[in-house]
Amino acid sequence: MKILVIAPQPFFQERGTPIAVKMAVEALAKKFSPTTNPRAHIDLIVYKEGEPIKIPGVTICRVNYPRWLQGIRPGISWKKLLCDFLLMIYTFKLLWRSRRKQYDIIHAVEESAFIAWLGKKIFKIPYIYDMDSSLALQLTERWWWCRPILSILQYLEGVAIRGSLAVAPVCDALHVIATSHGSRSNVLLRDISLLPNSSDESLTRKEIFGDDVKPTDTLILYVGNLESYQGIDLLLQAFASICKSHPDAQLIIVGGTPESIAAYTSRYAFSPAMMQTRFLGPRPIHTLAGLLKNADILVSPRTKGNNTPMKIYSYLHSGTAVLATALPTHTQVLTDEIAVLAAPTATDFGAGLKRLLENPDLRQQVGSAARSLAEKLYTKDAFEEQLSSLYDIVQQQLGSTETTTLAVENQ
């Protein structure tokens, strides 16, 4: 099978979607190996920025664009939309050059589904919609002026879904959206734990978090980018409400750009929370297990979106207690048995922190249950099995389509 994967992302960067794309193309290269399938060929189109990376069996094609467009951050932005336009031109040039030996399928990630939809109309190539988020919801949450046209955006999202051969939503909420728009086939392609086999687990807490950490400190850890939808404001306000009564609690925030760290540090300069808060900046992925397992409480204060953050699966796998906002972005995966859930207000989230800080037995209980669940459901093997099932369905549909076409031609 000849596959074109379109991923409108910097590649490679150690964050959400690029990590998921890497896992997907590695799994595809494993399933469609030239040693077992002579026609097997996988091309991956991505943005030009990102760390150089080689994936056996995959040709990485990078879209060139001006220097002033570099620095694409998570989420939708004008920069990203401009890069998507250049990516569309690059894709159509590639499809035109490949017209004599055309791709069997396009695997379109996120908004590239609209590029794939046009590709289907022009070059008759079916596509899979790898649905990592609701684009309609993402646009209305990012730009207020999109809210009056929500119904139009939802209609366009439905067009992309119905035009696909199959949809691969990453969570239950997106599965519901795809089904409501009339998807032909839905196969959940859940994210998984990213805890690496080799990590800093042998290091002490002080070596991982720094000399400021005391043996008696209770560490509250957030890992991820610092975009507004992640709820860092909520987290800092909630921590401020309980830090004075818990002087041994430390809030540690890992991730974010220097600009975003500076912005939060300045905004909360006079907050009591800042005396017990540390921003460590980004850390390599191989340190993730050490970070998560040496913390006492892991937090996900996300306030927007309906897709589950990828970090949640690693949080669960670590066996450390999790506190998250009681919103669909979390509750489609988290339950009261494996996490503590709190309403997305500073008061309620602060109460959740207080409850976990004062109850070590509860931390151990939910952490242990979470680890057991993650080991069953959120592993690399589970992801590869889901992707394999998706492509088995796609191959069956492609085969039935070819049979129908031949029958019509022979009449």
Coordinates of C-alpha atoms in Angstrom, one line a residue:
M1 CA 0.0 0.0 0.0
K2 CA 1.2 3.4 -1.0
I3 CA 0.4 5.9 1.8
L4 CA 0.7 9.7 2.0
V5 CA 0.5 11.1 5.6
I6 CA -0.1 14.8 5.9
A7 CA 0.7 16.3 9.3
P8 CA 0.5 20.1 9.5
Q9 CA 3.0 20.2 12.4
P10 CA 6.6 21.1 13.2
F11 CA 8.4 17.8 13.1
F12 CA 9.9 16.6 15.3
Q13 CA 9.0 18.3 18.5
E14 CA 8.4 16.6 21.9
R15 CA 4.8 17.6 22.3
G16 CA 1.3 16.2 21.7
T17 CA 0.4 15.8 18.0
P18 CA 4.0 15.5 16.6
I19 CA 4.6 12.6 19.1
A20 CA 1.3 11.0 18.0
V21 CA 2.3 11.4 14.3
K22 CA 5.6 9.8 14.9
M23 CA 4.0 6.8 16.6
A24 CA 1.5 6.5 13.8
V25 CA 4.0 6.5 10.9
E26 CA 6.3 4.1 12.8
A27 CA 3.3 1.7 13.3
L28 CA 2.4 2.0 9.6
A29 CA 6.0 1.3 8.5
K30 CA 5.9 -1.8 10.7
K31 CA 2.5 -3.0 9.2
F32 CA 3.4 -2.1 5.6
S33 CA 7.0 -3.2 5.3
P34 CA 8.6 -3.5 1.8
T35 CA 9.9 -6.9 2.9
T36 CA 6.3 -8.2 3.1
N37 CA 4.7 -5.9 0.6
P38 CA 6.8 -4.8 -2.4
R39 CA 4.5 -1.9 -3.1
A40 CA 4.6 -0.5 0.4
H41 CA 5.7 3.1 0.5
I42 CA 5.0 5.9 3.1
D43 CA 5.6 9.6 2.6
L44 CA 5.1 12.1 5.4
I45 CA 4.5 15.8 4.7
V46 CA 5.3 18.1 7.6
Y47 CA 6.4 21.7 8.3
K48 CA 10.1 22.4 7.8
E49 CA 10.9 23.3 11.4
G50 CA 11.6 20.8 14.1
E51 CA 14.4 18.4 15.0
P52 CA 15.8 16.3 12.2
I53 CA 14.6 12.7 12.5
K54 CA 14.8 9.5 10.5
I55 CA 12.1 6.9 10.6
P56 CA 12.9 3.6 8.8
G57 CA 10.5 3.0 5.9
V58 CA 9.2 6.6 5.9
T59 CA 10.2 9.5 3.6
I60 CA 9.9 12.8 5.3
C61 CA 9.0 15.7 3.0
R62 CA 9.3 19.2 4.6
V63 CA 7.3 22.2 3.4
N64 CA 9.5 25.3 3.0
Y65 CA 8.2 28.7 4.2
P66 CA 9.7 32.1 5.1
R67 CA 11.7 32.6 8.3
W68 CA 9.0 35.0 9.7
L69 CA 6.5 32.1 9.7
Q70 CA 8.6 29.9 12.0
G71 CA 7.8 29.4 15.6
I72 CA 4.5 27.5 15.2
R73 CA 2.9 27.0 18.6
P74 CA 0.3 24.5 19.7
G75 CA -3.3 25.3 18.6
I76 CA -4.7 27.3 15.7
S77 CA -3.1 30.6 14.7
W78 CA -2.7 32.8 11.6
K79 CA 0.9 31.6 11.2
K80 CA -0.4 28.0 11.1
L81 CA -3.1 28.8 8.6
L82 CA -0.5 30.4 6.3
C83 CA 1.8 27.4 6.6
D84 CA -1.2 25.2 5.9
F85 CA -1.8 27.1 2.6
L86 CA 1.8 26.4 1.6
L87 CA 1.5 22.8 2.7
M88 CA -1.6 22.5 0.4
I89 CA 0.4 23.7 -2.6
Y90 CA 3.2 21.4 -1.8
T91 CA 0.8 18.4 -1.4
F92 CA -0.9 19.1 -4.8
K93 CA 2.4 19.3 -6.5
L94 CA 3.4 16.0 -5.0
L95 CA 0.1 14.4 -6.0
W96 CA 0.5 15.7 -9.6
R97 CA 4.0 14.3 -9.9
S98 CA 2.8 10.9 -8.5
R99 CA -0.3 10.7 -10.8
R100 CA 1.1 7.7 -12.8
K101 CA 1.8 5.7 -9.6
Q102 CA -0.7 7.4 -7.3
Y103 CA -1.2 6.9 -3.6
D104 CA -3.7 4.4 -2.4
I105 CA -4.8 6.4 0.6
I106 CA -4.1 9.8 2.3
H107 CA -3.8 9.8 6.0
A108 CA -4.8 13.4 6.9
V109 CA -4.1 14.7 10.4
E110 CA -6.2 17.5 11.9
E111 CA -7.0 20.3 9.4
S112 CA -5.2 18.6 6.6
A113 CA -8.4 16.7 6.1
F114 CA -9.7 19.6 4.0
I115 CA -6.6 19.3 1.8
A116 CA -7.3 15.6 1.5
W117 CA -10.9 16.3 0.7
L118 CA -9.8 18.5 -2.3
G119 CA -7.2 15.8 -3.2
K120 CA -10.0 13.3 -3.4
K121 CA -12.1 15.6 -5.7
I122 CA -9.2 16.2 -8.0
F123 CA -7.1 13.0 -7.9
K124 CA -9.8 10.5 -6.8
I125 CA -7.7 9.4 -3.8
P126 CA -9.6 8.3 -0.7
Y127 CA -8.5 9.6 2.7
I128 CA -8.6 8.8 6.4
Y129 CA -9.4 11.7 8.8
D130 CA -7.1 11.5 11.8
M131 CA -9.2 13.6 14.1
D132 CA -7.2 15.0 17.0
S133 CA -9.6 17.8 17.9
S134 CA -12.8 19.4 16.7
L135 CA -11.7 22.2 14.4
A136 CA -15.0 24.0 14.7
L137 CA -14.6 24.1 18.5
Q138 CA -11.0 25.0 18.3
L139 CA -11.7 28.0 16.1
T140 CA -14.5 29.4 18.2
E141 CA -12.5 29.0 21.4
R142 CA -9.5 30.7 19.8
W143 CA -11.3 33.6 18.1
W144 CA -14.5 35.1 19.4
W145 CA -15.6 36.4 16.0
C146 CA -15.9 32.8 14.8
R147 CA -18.7 32.0 17.3
P148 CA -21.5 33.5 15.2
I149 CA -20.5 31.2 12.3
L150 CA -20.2 28.1 14.5
S151 CA -23.0 26.3 12.5
I152 CA -21.1 26.9 9.3
L153 CA -17.8 25.7 10.8
Q154 CA -19.6 22.5 12.0
Y155 CA -21.1 22.0 8.6
L156 CA -17.6 22.2 7.0
E157 CA -16.3 19.8 9.6
G158 CA -19.1 17.4 8.7
V159 CA -18.2 17.7 5.0
A160 CA -14.6 16.6 5.8
I161 CA -15.9 13.7 8.0
R162 CA -18.4 12.4 5.5
G163 CA -15.9 12.6 2.6
S164 CA -13.5 10.4 4.4
L165 CA -13.2 6.6 4.0
A166 CA -12.8 6.4 7.8
V167 CA -12.3 8.6 10.8
A168 CA -9.8 8.0 13.5
P169 CA -10.8 10.1 16.6
V170 CA -8.4 10.1 19.5
C171 CA -11.1 10.2 22.2
D172 CA -14.8 9.4 22.9
A173 CA -16.0 13.0 22.5
L174 CA -14.6 13.2 19.0
H175 CA -16.0 9.8 18.2
V176 CA -19.5 11.2 19.0
I177 CA -18.9 14.2 16.8
A178 CA -17.7 12.0 13.9
T179 CA -20.7 9.7 14.3
S180 CA -23.2 12.6 14.4
H181 CA -21.8 13.9 11.1
G182 CA -22.3 10.5 9.4
S183 CA -18.9 9.0 9.3
R184 CA -18.7 5.8 7.3
S185 CA -16.3 4.1 9.8
N186 CA -14.9 5.2 13.2
V187 CA -12.0 3.5 14.8
L188 CA -10.8 5.0 18.1
L189 CA -7.1 5.7 17.9
R190 CA -6.4 6.7 21.5
D191 CA -3.2 8.3 22.6
I192 CA -1.0 6.3 24.9
S193 CA 1.5 6.6 27.8
L194 CA 4.8 8.0 26.7
L195 CA 6.9 6.8 29.6
P196 CA 10.1 5.6 28.0
N197 CA 11.9 2.4 28.9
S198 CA 15.0 4.3 30.0
S199 CA 14.5 7.2 32.3
D200 CA 15.8 9.1 35.3
E201 CA 13.9 6.9 37.7
S202 CA 17.1 6.0 39.5
L203 CA 17.8 9.7 40.3
T204 CA 16.7 11.3 43.6
R205 CA 14.0 14.0 43.8
K206 CA 16.7 16.6 44.5
E207 CA 18.6 15.6 41.3
I208 CA 15.4 15.7 39.2
F209 CA 13.8 18.9 40.6
G210 CA 16.8 20.7 42.1
D211 CA 18.4 21.6 45.4
D212 CA 15.4 23.6 46.5
V213 CA 13.4 20.4 47.1
K214 CA 13.4 19.2 50.7
P215 CA 12.6 15.6 51.7
T216 CA 9.5 16.7 53.5
D217 CA 8.1 18.7 50.6
T218 CA 4.9 17.5 48.8
L219 CA 5.4 18.1 45.1
I220 CA 2.6 19.2 42.8
L221 CA 3.6 18.8 39.2
Y222 CA 2.2 20.1 35.9
V223 CA 3.7 19.0 32.6
G224 CA 2.8 20.5 29.3
N225 CA 2.7 23.7 27.2
L226 CA 1.5 27.0 28.8
E227 CA -1.1 28.0 26.3
S228 CA -4.2 29.6 27.8
Y229 CA -6.5 26.6 27.3
Q230 CA -4.3 24.6 29.6
G231 CA -5.7 26.4 32.7
I232 CA -2.4 27.7 34.2
D233 CA -4.2 30.7 35.5
L234 CA -6.7 28.4 37.3
L235 CA -3.9 26.3 38.7
L236 CA -1.9 29.3 40.1
Q237 CA -5.1 30.8 41.6
A238 CA -6.1 27.5 43.2
F239 CA -2.6 27.0 44.6
A240 CA -2.6 30.5 46.0
S241 CA -5.7 29.7 48.0
I242 CA -4.1 26.8 49.9
C243 CA -0.3 27.4 49.8
K244 CA -0.2 29.3 53.1
S245 CA -1.9 26.5 55.0
H246 CA 0.5 24.0 53.3
P247 CA 4.0 25.6 53.5
D248 CA 5.6 22.3 52.5
A249 CA 3.7 22.1 49.2
Q250 CA 5.7 23.1 46.1
L251 CA 4.1 23.6 42.7
I252 CA 6.5 22.7 39.9
I253 CA 5.6 23.6 36.3
V254 CA 7.5 21.8 33.5
G255 CA 7.2 23.1 29.9
G256 CA 6.4 26.3 28.1
T257 CA 8.4 28.9 26.1
P258 CA 10.6 31.5 27.8
E259 CA 8.0 34.1 26.8
S260 CA 5.1 32.3 28.3
I261 CA 7.0 31.6 31.6
A262 CA 8.0 35.3 31.8
A263 CA 4.3 36.3 31.2
Y264 CA 3.0 34.1 34.1
T265 CA 5.8 35.1 36.4
S266 CA 5.1 38.7 35.8
R267 CA 1.3 38.3 36.1
Y268 CA 1.5 36.6 39.4
A269 CA 4.6 38.3 40.8
F270 CA 2.7 39.4 44.0
S271 CA 0.7 36.2 44.4
P272 CA 1.5 34.2 47.5
A273 CA 1.7 31.1 45.2
M274 CA 4.9 32.3 43.6
M275 CA 6.9 31.8 46.8
Q276 CA 6.3 28.1 46.5
T277 CA 6.1 27.8 42.6
R278 CA 8.9 27.0 40.2
F279 CA 8.9 27.1 36.4
L280 CA 11.5 24.6 35.1
G281 CA 10.9 25.1 31.4
P282 CA 10.9 22.2 28.9
R283 CA 12.5 18.9 29.8
P284 CA 13.5 16.0 27.4
I285 CA 11.0 13.2 27.0
H286 CA 13.4 10.7 28.5
T287 CA 13.1 12.5 31.8
L288 CA 9.3 12.2 31.9
A289 CA 9.1 9.0 34.0
G290 CA 11.5 10.4 36.6
L291 CA 9.5 13.6 36.8
L292 CA 6.1 12.0 37.1
K293 CA 7.0 9.2 39.5
N294 CA 8.9 11.5 41.9
A295 CA 6.0 13.9 42.3
D296 CA 3.2 13.4 44.8
I297 CA 0.4 15.0 42.8
L298 CA 0.0 15.5 39.0
V299 CA -2.3 18.2 37.8
S300 CA -4.2 18.9 34.6
P301 CA -6.2 22.1 35.1
R302 CA -7.3 22.4 31.4
T303 CA -10.3 24.6 30.9
K304 CA -11.1 24.3 27.1
G305 CA -11.3 21.7 24.4
N306 CA -12.9 18.3 24.2
N307 CA -9.9 16.1 23.3
T308 CA -8.1 14.4 26.1
P309 CA -4.5 15.8 26.7
M310 CA -1.9 13.2 25.7
K311 CA -0.1 13.7 29.1
I312 CA -3.1 12.2 30.9
Y313 CA -2.1 8.7 29.7
S314 CA 1.5 9.1 31.0
Y315 CA 0.1 10.6 34.2
L316 CA -2.0 7.5 34.8
H317 CA 0.8 5.1 33.9
S318 CA 3.2 6.7 36.4
G319 CA 1.1 5.6 39.4
T320 CA 1.1 9.1 40.9
A321 CA -2.2 10.6 42.0
V322 CA -3.9 12.9 39.4
L323 CA -6.1 16.0 40.0
A324 CA -7.9 17.2 36.9
T325 CA -10.8 19.5 36.0
A326 CA -14.2 17.8 35.8
L327 CA -14.7 18.6 32.1
P328 CA -15.3 16.2 29.1
T329 CA -11.7 16.7 28.1
H330 CA -10.8 14.6 31.2
T331 CA -14.0 12.8 32.2
Q332 CA -14.1 10.7 29.1
V333 CA -11.0 8.9 30.4
L334 CA -10.8 9.8 34.1
T335 CA -13.2 8.6 36.8
D336 CA -13.3 9.0 40.6
E337 CA -11.7 5.6 40.9
I338 CA -8.4 6.6 39.2
A339 CA -8.3 10.4 39.8
V340 CA -9.7 13.3 41.8
L341 CA -11.9 15.5 39.7
A342 CA -12.7 19.1 40.6
A343 CA -14.9 21.8 39.0
P344 CA -12.9 24.3 36.9
T345 CA -12.9 27.1 39.5
A346 CA -10.0 28.2 41.7
T347 CA -12.0 27.4 44.8
D348 CA -12.9 23.8 43.8
F349 CA -9.5 23.0 42.3
G350 CA -7.9 24.4 45.4
A351 CA -10.1 22.1 47.5
G352 CA -9.0 19.2 45.3
L353 CA -5.4 20.0 46.0
K354 CA -6.0 20.3 49.7
R355 CA -7.8 17.0 49.8
L356 CA -4.9 15.2 48.1
L357 CA -2.2 17.0 50.1
E358 CA -3.9 16.0 53.4
N359 CA -4.7 12.4 52.4
P360 CA -1.6 10.2 51.4
D361 CA -3.8 7.1 51.5
L362 CA -6.1 8.6 48.8
R363 CA -3.1 9.5 46.7
Q364 CA -1.8 5.9 46.9
Q365 CA -5.3 4.4 46.2
V366 CA -6.1 6.4 43.0
G367 CA -2.5 6.2 41.8
S368 CA -2.3 2.5 42.0
A369 CA -5.7 2.0 40.3
A370 CA -4.6 4.4 37.5
R371 CA -1.4 2.5 36.8
S372 CA -3.3 -0.8 36.6
L373 CA -5.7 0.7 34.0
A374 CA -3.0 2.3 31.9
E375 CA -1.0 -0.9 31.7
K376 CA -4.0 -2.6 30.2
L377 CA -5.3 0.1 27.8
Y378 CA -2.8 2.8 27.1
T379 CA 0.3 1.0 25.8
K380 CA 2.2 1.0 22.5
D381 CA 0.9 -2.4 21.7
A382 CA -2.7 -1.2 22.1
F383 CA -2.0 1.8 19.8
E384 CA -0.5 -0.4 17.1
E385 CA -3.5 -2.8 17.4
Q386 CA -5.9 0.0 16.9
L387 CA -4.1 1.4 13.9
S388 CA -3.9 -2.0 12.4
S389 CA -7.6 -2.5 12.8
L390 CA -8.2 0.9 11.1
Y391 CA -6.1 0.0 8.1
D392 CA -7.7 -3.5 7.9
I393 CA -11.1 -1.8 7.5
V394 CA -9.7 0.7 5.0
Q395 CA -8.2 -2.1 2.9
Q396 CA -11.5 -3.9 2.9
Q397 CA -13.3 -0.8 1.7
L398 CA -10.7 -0.1 -0.9
G399 CA -11.0 -3.7 -2.2
S400 CA -14.8 -3.5 -2.3
T401 CA -14.6 -0.2 -4.2
E402 CA -12.2 -1.6 -6.8
T403 CA -14.5 -4.6 -7.3
T404 CA -17.5 -2.3 -7.8
T405 CA -15.6 -0.2 -10.2
L406 CA -14.5 -3.2 -12.3
A407 CA -18.0 -4.5 -12.4
V408 CA -19.4 -1.2 -13.7
E409 CA -16.6 -1.0 -16.3
N410 CA -17.4 -4.5 -17.5
Q411 CA -21.1 -3.9 -18.0

